[in-house]
Amino acid sequence: MRKDIHPQYHEITVVMTDGTEFKTRSTYGQEGDTLRLDIDSKSHPAWTGVQRLMDSGGQVSKFNKRFGGLKF
């Protein structure tokens, strides 16, 4: 195997969205860096089962107005 072609593998701290943190080993950043998550398994709808609609500029209401009468 060739030397010096692999990234450095070191310990970092991961901070979840609720503020809890844990240590893990990663190639992210430098030794001792902190990775702050915007989305994780405690807040993402795929894991929580709670769906939140983010209505950007009335797009959801515009869609419902246009296609709300369709029956499946």
mmCIF file of C-alpha atoms in Angstrom, residues 3-4 7 23-25 28-29 31 34 40-43 46 50 53-54 65 69:
data_model
loop_
_atom_site.group_PDB
_atom_site.id
_atom_site.type_symbol
_atom_site.label_atom_id
_atom_site.label_comp_id
_atom_site.label_asym_id
_atom_site.label_seq_id
_atom_site.Cartn_x
_atom_site.Cartn_y
_atom_site.Cartn_z
ATOM 1 C CA LYS A 3 2.166 5.775 2.036
ATOM 2 C CA ASP A 4 0.769 9.275 2.683
ATOM 3 C CA PRO A 7 -6.515 11.256 5.095
ATOM 4 C CA LYS A 23 -16.802 11.837 20.544
ATOM 5 C CA THR A 24 -16.050 9.805 17.440
ATOM 6 C CA ARG A 25 -13.205 9.200 15.032
ATOM 7 C CA TYR A 28 -13.289 15.663 9.240
ATOM 8 C CA GLY A 29 -11.159 18.700 10.157
ATOM 9 C CA GLU A 31 -7.816 16.563 15.910
ATOM 10 C CA THR A 34 -16.254 20.136 16.678
ATOM 11 C CA ASP A 40 -29.805 14.650 12.791
ATOM 12 C CA SER A 41 -31.842 11.572 13.683
ATOM 13 C CA LYS A 42 -33.515 13.415 16.582
ATOM 14 C CA SER A 43 -34.926 16.185 14.379
ATOM 15 C CA ALA A 46 -37.513 10.492 8.254
ATOM 16 C CA VAL A 50 -43.316 14.197 12.212
ATOM 17 C CA LEU A 53 -44.068 21.916 5.843
ATOM 18 C CA MET A 54 -41.827 24.873 5.166
ATOM 19 C CA LYS A 65 -55.205 25.756 -4.386
ATOM 20 C CA GLY A 69 -59.634 19.189 -5.711
#
